[in-house]
Short mmCIF file of C-alpha atoms and ligand atoms in Angstrom, two decimals:
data_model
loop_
_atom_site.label_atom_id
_atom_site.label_comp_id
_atom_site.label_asym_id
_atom_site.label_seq_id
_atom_site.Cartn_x
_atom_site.Cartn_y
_atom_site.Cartn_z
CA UNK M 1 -20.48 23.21 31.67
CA UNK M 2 -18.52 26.54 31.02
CA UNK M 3 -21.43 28.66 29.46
CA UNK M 4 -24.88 29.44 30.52
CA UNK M 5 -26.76 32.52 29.79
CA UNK M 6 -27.85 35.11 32.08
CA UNK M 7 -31.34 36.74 32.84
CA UNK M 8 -31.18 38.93 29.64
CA UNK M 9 -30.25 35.81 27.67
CA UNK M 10 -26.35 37.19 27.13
CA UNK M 11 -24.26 34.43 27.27
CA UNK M 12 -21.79 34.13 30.40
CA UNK M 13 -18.45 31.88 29.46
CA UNK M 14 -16.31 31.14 32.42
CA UNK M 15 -13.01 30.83 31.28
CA UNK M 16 -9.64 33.20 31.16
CA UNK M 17 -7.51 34.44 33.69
CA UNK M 18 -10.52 35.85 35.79
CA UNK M 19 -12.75 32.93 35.51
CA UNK M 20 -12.81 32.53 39.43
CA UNK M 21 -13.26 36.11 40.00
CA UNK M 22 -16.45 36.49 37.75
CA UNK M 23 -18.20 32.70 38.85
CA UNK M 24 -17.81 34.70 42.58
CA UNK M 25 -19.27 37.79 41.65
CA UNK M 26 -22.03 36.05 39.29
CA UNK M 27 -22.65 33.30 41.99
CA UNK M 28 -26.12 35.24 43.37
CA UNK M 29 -27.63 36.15 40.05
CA UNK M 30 -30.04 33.82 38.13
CA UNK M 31 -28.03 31.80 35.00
CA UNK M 32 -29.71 29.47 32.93
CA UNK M 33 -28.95 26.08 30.55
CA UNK M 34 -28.71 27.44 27.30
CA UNK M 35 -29.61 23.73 25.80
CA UNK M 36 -32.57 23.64 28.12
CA UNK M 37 -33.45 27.13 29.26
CA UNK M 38 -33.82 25.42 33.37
CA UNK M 39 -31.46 27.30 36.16
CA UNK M 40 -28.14 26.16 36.69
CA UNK M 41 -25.91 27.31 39.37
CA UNK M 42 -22.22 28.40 39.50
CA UNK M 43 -20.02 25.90 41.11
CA UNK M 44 -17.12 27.50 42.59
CA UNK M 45 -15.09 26.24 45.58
CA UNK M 46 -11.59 26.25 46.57
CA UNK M 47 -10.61 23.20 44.53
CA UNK M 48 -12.80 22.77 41.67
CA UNK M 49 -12.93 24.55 38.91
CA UNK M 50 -15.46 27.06 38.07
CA UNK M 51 -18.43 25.59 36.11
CA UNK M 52 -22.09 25.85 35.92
CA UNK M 53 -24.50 22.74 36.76
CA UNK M 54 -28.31 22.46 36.53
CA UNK M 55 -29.81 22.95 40.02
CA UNK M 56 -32.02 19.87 40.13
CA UNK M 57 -31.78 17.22 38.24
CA UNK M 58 -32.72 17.24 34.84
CA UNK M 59 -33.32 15.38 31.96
CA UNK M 60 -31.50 17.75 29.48
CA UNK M 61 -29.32 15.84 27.60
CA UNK M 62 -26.35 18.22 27.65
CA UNK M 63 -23.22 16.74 27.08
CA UNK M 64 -22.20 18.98 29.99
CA UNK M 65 -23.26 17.21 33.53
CA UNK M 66 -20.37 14.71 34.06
CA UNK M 67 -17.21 16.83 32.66
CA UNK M 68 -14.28 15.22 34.91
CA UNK M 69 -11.81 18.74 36.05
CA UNK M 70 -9.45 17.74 33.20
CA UNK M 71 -12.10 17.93 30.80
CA UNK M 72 -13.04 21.36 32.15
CA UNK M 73 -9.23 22.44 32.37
CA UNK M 74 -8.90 21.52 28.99
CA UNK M 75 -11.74 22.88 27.04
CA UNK M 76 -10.89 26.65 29.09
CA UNK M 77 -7.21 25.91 27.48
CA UNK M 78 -8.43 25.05 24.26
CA UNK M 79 -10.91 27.85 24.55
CA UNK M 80 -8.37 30.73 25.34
CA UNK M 81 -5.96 29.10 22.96
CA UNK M 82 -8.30 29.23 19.81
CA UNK M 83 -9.79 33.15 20.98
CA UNK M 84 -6.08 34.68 21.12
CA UNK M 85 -6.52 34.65 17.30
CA UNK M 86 -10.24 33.52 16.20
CA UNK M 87 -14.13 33.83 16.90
CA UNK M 88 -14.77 30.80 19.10
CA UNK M 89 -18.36 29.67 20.90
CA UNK M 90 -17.94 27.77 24.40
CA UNK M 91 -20.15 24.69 24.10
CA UNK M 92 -21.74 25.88 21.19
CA UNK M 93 -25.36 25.37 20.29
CA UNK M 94 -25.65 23.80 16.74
CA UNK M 95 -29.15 24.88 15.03
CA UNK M 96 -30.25 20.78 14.75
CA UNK M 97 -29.64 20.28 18.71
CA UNK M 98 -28.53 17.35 18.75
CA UNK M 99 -24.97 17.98 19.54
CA UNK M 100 -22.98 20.35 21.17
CA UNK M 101 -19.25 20.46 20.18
CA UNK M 102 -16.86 21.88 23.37
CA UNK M 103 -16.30 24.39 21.07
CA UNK M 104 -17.37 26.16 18.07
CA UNK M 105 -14.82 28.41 15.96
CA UNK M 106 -16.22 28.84 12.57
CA UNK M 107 -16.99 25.69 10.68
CA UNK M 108 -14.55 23.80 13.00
CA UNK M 109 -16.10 22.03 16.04
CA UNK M 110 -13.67 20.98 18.69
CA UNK M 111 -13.91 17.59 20.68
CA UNK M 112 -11.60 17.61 23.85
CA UNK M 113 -12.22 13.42 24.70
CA UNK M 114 -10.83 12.03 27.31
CA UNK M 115 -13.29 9.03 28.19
CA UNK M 116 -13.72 6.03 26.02
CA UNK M 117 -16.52 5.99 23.77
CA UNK M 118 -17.29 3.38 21.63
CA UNK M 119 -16.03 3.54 17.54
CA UNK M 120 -20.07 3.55 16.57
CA UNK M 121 -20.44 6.73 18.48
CA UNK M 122 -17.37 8.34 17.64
CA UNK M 123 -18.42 7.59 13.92
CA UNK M 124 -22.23 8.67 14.38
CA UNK M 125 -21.07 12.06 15.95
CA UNK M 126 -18.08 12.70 13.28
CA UNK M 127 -20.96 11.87 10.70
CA UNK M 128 -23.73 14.22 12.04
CA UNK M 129 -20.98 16.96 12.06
CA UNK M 130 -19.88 16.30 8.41
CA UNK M 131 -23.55 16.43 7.55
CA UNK M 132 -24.08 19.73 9.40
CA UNK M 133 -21.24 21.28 7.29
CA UNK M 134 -18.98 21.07 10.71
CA UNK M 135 -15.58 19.83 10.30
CA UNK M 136 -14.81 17.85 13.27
CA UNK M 137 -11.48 18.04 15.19
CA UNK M 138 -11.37 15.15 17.74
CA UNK M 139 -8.22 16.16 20.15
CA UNK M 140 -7.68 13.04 22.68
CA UNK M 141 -7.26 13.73 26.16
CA UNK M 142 -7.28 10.51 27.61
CA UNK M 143 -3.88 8.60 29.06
CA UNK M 144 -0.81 8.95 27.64
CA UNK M 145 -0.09 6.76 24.94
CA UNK M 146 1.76 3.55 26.09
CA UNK M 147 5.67 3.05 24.38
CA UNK M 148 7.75 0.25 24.20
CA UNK M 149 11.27 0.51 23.28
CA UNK M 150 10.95 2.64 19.98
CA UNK M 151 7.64 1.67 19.37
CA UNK M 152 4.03 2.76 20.09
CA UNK M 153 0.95 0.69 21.11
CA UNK M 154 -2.34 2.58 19.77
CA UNK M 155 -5.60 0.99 21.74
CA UNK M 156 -8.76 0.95 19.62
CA UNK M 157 -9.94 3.56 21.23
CA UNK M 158 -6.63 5.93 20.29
CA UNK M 159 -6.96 4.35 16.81
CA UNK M 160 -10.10 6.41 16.33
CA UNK M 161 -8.13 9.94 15.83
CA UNK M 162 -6.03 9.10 13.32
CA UNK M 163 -5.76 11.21 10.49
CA UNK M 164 -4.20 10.89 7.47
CA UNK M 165 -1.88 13.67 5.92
CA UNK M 166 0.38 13.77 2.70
CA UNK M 167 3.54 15.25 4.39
CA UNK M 168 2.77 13.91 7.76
CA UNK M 169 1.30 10.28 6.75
CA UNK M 170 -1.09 8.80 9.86
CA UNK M 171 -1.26 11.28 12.39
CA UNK M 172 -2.84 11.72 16.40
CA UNK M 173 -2.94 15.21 18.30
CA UNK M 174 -3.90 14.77 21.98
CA UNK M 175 -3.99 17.65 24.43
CA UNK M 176 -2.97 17.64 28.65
CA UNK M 177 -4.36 20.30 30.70
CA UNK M 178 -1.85 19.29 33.12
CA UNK M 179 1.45 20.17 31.57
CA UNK M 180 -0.35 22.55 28.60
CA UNK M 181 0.95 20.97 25.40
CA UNK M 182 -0.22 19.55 23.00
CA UNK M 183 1.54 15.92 21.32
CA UNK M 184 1.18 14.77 18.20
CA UNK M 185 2.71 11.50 16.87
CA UNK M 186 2.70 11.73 12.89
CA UNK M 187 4.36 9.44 10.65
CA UNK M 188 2.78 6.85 12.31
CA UNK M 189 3.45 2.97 10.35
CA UNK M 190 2.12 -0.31 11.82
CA UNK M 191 5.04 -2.98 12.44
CA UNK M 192 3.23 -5.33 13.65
CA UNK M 193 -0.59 -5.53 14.59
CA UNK M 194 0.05 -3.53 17.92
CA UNK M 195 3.60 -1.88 17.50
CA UNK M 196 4.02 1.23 15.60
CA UNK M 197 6.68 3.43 14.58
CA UNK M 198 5.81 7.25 14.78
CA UNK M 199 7.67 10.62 15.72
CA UNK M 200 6.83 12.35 18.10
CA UNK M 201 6.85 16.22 18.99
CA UNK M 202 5.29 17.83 21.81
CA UNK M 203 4.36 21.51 20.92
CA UNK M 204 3.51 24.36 23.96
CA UNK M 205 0.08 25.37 23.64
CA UNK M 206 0.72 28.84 22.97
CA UNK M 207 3.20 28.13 20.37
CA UNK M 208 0.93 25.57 18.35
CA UNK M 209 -0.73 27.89 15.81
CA UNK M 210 -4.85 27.48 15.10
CA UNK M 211 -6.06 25.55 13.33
CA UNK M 212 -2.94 23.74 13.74
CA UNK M 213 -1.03 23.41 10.64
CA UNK M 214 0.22 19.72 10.50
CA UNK M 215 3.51 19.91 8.63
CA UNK M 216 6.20 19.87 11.40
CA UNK M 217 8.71 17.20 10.85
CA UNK M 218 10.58 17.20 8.13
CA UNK M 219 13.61 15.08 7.94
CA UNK M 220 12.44 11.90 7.91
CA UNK M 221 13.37 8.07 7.71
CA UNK M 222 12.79 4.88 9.21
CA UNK M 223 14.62 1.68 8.44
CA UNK M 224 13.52 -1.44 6.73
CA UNK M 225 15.45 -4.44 8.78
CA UNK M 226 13.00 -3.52 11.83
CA UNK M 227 9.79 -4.50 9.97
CA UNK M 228 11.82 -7.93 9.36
CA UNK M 229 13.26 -8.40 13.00
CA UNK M 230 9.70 -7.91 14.32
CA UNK M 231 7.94 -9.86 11.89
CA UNK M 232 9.84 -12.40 13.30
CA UNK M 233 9.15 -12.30 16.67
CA UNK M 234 5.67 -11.86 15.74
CA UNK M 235 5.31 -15.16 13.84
CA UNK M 236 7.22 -16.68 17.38
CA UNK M 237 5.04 -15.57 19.25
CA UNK M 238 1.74 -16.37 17.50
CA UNK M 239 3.29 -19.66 17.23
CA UNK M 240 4.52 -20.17 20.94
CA UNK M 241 1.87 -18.84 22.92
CA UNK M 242 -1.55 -19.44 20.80
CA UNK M 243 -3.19 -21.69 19.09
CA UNK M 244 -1.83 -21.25 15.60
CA UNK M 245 -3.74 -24.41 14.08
CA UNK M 246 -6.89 -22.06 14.33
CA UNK M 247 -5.73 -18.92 13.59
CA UNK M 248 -6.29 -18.50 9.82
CA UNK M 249 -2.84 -17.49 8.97
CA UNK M 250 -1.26 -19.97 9.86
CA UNK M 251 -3.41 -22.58 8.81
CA UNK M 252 -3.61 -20.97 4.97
CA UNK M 253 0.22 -20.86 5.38
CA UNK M 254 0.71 -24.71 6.02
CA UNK M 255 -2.00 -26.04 4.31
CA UNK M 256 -0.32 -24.59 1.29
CA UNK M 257 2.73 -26.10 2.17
CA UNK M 258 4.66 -23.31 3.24
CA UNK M 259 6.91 -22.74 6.52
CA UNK M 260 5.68 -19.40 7.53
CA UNK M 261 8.70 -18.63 9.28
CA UNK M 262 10.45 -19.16 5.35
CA UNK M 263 8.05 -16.99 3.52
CA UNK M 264 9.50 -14.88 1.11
CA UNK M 265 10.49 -10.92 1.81
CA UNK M 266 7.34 -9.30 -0.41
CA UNK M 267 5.07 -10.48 1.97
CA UNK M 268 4.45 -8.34 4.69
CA UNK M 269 6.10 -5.28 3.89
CA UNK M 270 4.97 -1.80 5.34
CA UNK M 271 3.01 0.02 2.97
CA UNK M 272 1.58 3.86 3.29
CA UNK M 273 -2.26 2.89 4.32
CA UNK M 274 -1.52 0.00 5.78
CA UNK M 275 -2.84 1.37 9.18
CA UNK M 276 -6.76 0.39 7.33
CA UNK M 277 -6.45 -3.46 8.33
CA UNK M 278 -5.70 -4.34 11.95
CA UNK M 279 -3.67 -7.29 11.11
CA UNK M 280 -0.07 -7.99 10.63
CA UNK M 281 0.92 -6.69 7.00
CA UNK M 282 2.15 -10.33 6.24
CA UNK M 283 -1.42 -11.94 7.14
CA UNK M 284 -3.23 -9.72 4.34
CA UNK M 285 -0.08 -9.73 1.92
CA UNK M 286 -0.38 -13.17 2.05
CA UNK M 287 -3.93 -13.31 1.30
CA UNK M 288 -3.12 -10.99 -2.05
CA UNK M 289 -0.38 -13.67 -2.98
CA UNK M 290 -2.31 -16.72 -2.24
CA UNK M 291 -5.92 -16.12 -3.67
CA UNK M 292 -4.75 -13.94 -6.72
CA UNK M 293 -5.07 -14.98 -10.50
CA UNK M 294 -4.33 -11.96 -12.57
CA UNK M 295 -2.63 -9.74 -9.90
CA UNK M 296 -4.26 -6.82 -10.62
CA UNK M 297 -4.61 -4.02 -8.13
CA UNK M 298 -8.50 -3.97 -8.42
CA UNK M 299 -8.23 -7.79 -7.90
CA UNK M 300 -6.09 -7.41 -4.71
CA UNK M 301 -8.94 -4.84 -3.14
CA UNK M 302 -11.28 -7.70 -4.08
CA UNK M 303 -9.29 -10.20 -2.02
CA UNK M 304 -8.48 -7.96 1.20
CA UNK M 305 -12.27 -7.20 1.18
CA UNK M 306 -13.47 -10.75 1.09
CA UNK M 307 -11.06 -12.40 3.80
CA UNK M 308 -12.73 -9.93 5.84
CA UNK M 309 -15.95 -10.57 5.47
CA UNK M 310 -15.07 -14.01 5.99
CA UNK M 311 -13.40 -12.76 9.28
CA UNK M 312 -9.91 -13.49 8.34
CA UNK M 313 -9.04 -9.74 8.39
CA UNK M 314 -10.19 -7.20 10.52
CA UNK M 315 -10.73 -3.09 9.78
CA UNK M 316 -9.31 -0.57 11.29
CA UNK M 317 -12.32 1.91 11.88
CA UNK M 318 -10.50 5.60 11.57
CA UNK M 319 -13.28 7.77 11.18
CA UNK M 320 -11.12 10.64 10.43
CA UNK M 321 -9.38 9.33 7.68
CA UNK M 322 -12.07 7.64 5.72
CA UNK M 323 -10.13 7.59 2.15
CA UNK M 324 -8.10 5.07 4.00
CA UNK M 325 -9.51 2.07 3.43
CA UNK M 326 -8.30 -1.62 3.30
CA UNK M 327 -8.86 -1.78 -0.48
CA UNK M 328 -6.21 1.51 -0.81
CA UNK M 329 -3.88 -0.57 1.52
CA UNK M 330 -4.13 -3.61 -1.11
CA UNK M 331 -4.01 -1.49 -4.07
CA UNK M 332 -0.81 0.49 -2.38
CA UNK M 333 0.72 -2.81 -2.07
CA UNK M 334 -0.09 -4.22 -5.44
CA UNK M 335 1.79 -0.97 -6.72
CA UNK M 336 4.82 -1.26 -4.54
CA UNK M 337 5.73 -4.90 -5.91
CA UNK M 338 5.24 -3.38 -9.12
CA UNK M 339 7.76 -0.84 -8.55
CA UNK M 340 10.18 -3.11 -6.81
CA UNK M 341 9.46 -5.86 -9.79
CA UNK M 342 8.50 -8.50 -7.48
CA UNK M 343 5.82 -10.52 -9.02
CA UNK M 344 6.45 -13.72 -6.52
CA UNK M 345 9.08 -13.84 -4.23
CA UNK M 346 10.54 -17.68 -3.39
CA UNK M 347 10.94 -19.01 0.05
CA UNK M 348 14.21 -19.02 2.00
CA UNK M 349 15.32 -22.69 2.40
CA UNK M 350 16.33 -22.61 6.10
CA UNK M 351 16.01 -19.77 8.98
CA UNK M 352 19.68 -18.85 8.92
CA UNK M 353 19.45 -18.60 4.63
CA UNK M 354 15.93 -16.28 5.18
CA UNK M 355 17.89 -13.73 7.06
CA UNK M 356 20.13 -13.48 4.67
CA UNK M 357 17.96 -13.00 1.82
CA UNK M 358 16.21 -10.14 3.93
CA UNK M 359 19.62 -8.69 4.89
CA UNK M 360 19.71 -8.69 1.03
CA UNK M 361 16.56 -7.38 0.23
CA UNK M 362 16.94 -4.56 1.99
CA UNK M 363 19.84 -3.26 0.42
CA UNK M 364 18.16 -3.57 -2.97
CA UNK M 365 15.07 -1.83 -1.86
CA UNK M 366 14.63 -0.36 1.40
CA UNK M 367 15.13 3.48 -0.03
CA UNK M 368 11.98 2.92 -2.47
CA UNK M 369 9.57 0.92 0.16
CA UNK M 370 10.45 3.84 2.39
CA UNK M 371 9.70 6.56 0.21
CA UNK M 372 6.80 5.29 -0.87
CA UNK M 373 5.36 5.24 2.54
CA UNK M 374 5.44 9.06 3.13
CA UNK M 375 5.59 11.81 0.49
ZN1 ZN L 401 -29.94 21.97 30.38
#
């Protein structure tokens, strides 16, 4: 931990450009946990950096006892970065005690993460903050995310930061001590159930303003013959390499007498909350088309939410963004055919006549799926 409090109960933060210099000249006098009032001692050697840790071992349940050095190196950054222009608390103490953010600068509690935690604690401690009046803001520190071609692959775990924006659609901010800038990848659309498309800017930390306003990218577009081309490969792969007569999908698919390779071009179009289901957007588009009666936007929501409790579909769990929901992503959908007057498509007639049709389709409506999908 980087703050303990000294024998007259002021608080001692080590962090700044003299960090070392004070832990040194602190190192003989008595400092104690402020969580748990026991001593702590100042750690500070030639390679590590300067930190406080209980003297024996204790049972106090700070957060603080197994910070890796990039954890430390980041919350000092994070900590100098949000002082230069606000009131910020190192590790502050919140009056329930049961959690200490990395830092506290008015109602905004920072969360430098590097490990993996699991999506029910992530959720509990985003809740208990909401409850508490705190505004969370999670800032991922673990490894870089992985890219392939022009594509991003979000783990689970990464999935968990994503915040939604109007200008800025699905959004991640992660921070590295190391090179001292933060990224952020915004405009981030699923293309398949682990590709993404997203922009991405990397922004100095002392140039990235606090709180950090989102709207950074402006001139924006993506093209609609990618969501095709991988949709595609997708459906070969599924096909090739697992066991497609089990996989719901597919089996819905042919036992309605459909080729899904032949399925036509509404289904499984990108849509702006999309993101919410952590399928392919042609799985749960399918589901809309094959289960509906009226067609009805509250009727879709219905559908989406009852393939997955029958474990057809799966949720993405975004704590941050919790007004994007599966339903929204049906409901989004239900109003994008209606705009594009697509009530039901018809099926291509042979591979080499479907790419065609897409080819097609995406002259007559690419401009309007796109713009839908960011304001
Ligand atoms: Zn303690």
């Amino acid at each position: 931990m980087l703050a303990a409090v000294d024998i007259n109960g002021s608080s001692v933060v080590l962090a700044g450009t003299d960090a070392k210099q004070t832990a040194l000249s602190l190192k003989k006098t008595p400092h104690f946990c402020p969580q748990c009032g026991c001593p702590v001692v100042i750690k500070a050697g030639d390679v590590n950096i300067p930190h406080f840790a209980h003297e024996t071992y204790s049972s106090c349940d700070s957060f603080s006892e197994h910070e890796s050095p990039r954890h430390l190196a980041a919350k000092i950054d994070l900590f100098n970065w949000i002082t230069r222009t606000h009131d910020a608390v190192m590790e502050a103490r919140l009056p329930n005690g049961s959690q200490r953010p990395d830092i506290l600068s008015g109602t905004i509690a920072v969360e430098y993460q590097c490990s993996t935690i699991s999506a029910s604690l992530f959720r509990e401690r985003t809740k208990k903050y909401r409850v508490g009046g705190l505004n969370p803001f999670w800032i991922y520190g673990g490894p870089s995310i992985e890219r392939k071609g022009r594509y991003v692959k979000l783990t689970p775990f990464q999935r968990l930061f994503l915040r939604y924006h109007a200008q800025l659609g699905f959004y991640f901010i992660s921070y590295c001590p190391d090179l001292k800038f933060f990224t952020i990848y915004g405009r981030i659309i699923p293309v398949t159930i682990s590709l993404c498309l997203a922009v991405r800017l990397d922004v100095k930390v002392e140039d990235m303003p606090f709180p950090p306003s989102a709207v950074f990218l402006t001139e924006f577009t993506y093209p609609l013959a990618p969501f095709f081309d991988e949709k595609r490969k997708w459906i070969d792969q599924s096909l090739n390499y697992s066991n497609a007569r089990n996989h719901p999908f597919f089996r819905t698919v042919y036992e309605s007498g459909r080729n899904p390779h032949l399925l036509s071009e509404e289904i499984g179009l990108p849509v702006r909350s999309g993101m919410a289901i952590r399928n392919h957007a042609a799985e749960w588009q399918f589901y809309i088309a094959y289960d509906r009666k009226n067609g009805s936007a509250k009727e879709a929501a219905n559908i989406v939410r009852r393939r997955i409790q029958k474990g057809h579909l799966k949720e993405t769990i975004m704590p941050l963004a919790p007004m994007m929901t599966p339903e929204q992503a049906a409901e989004d959908y239900v109003a994008l055919l209606k705009e594009i007057k697509i009530k039901r498509g018809i099926d291509s007639q042979s591979r080499g006549g479907k790419i065609r049709r897409e080819e097609e389709f995406c002259l007559l409506h690419e401009k309007r799926i796109i713009d839908r999908l960011i304001f």
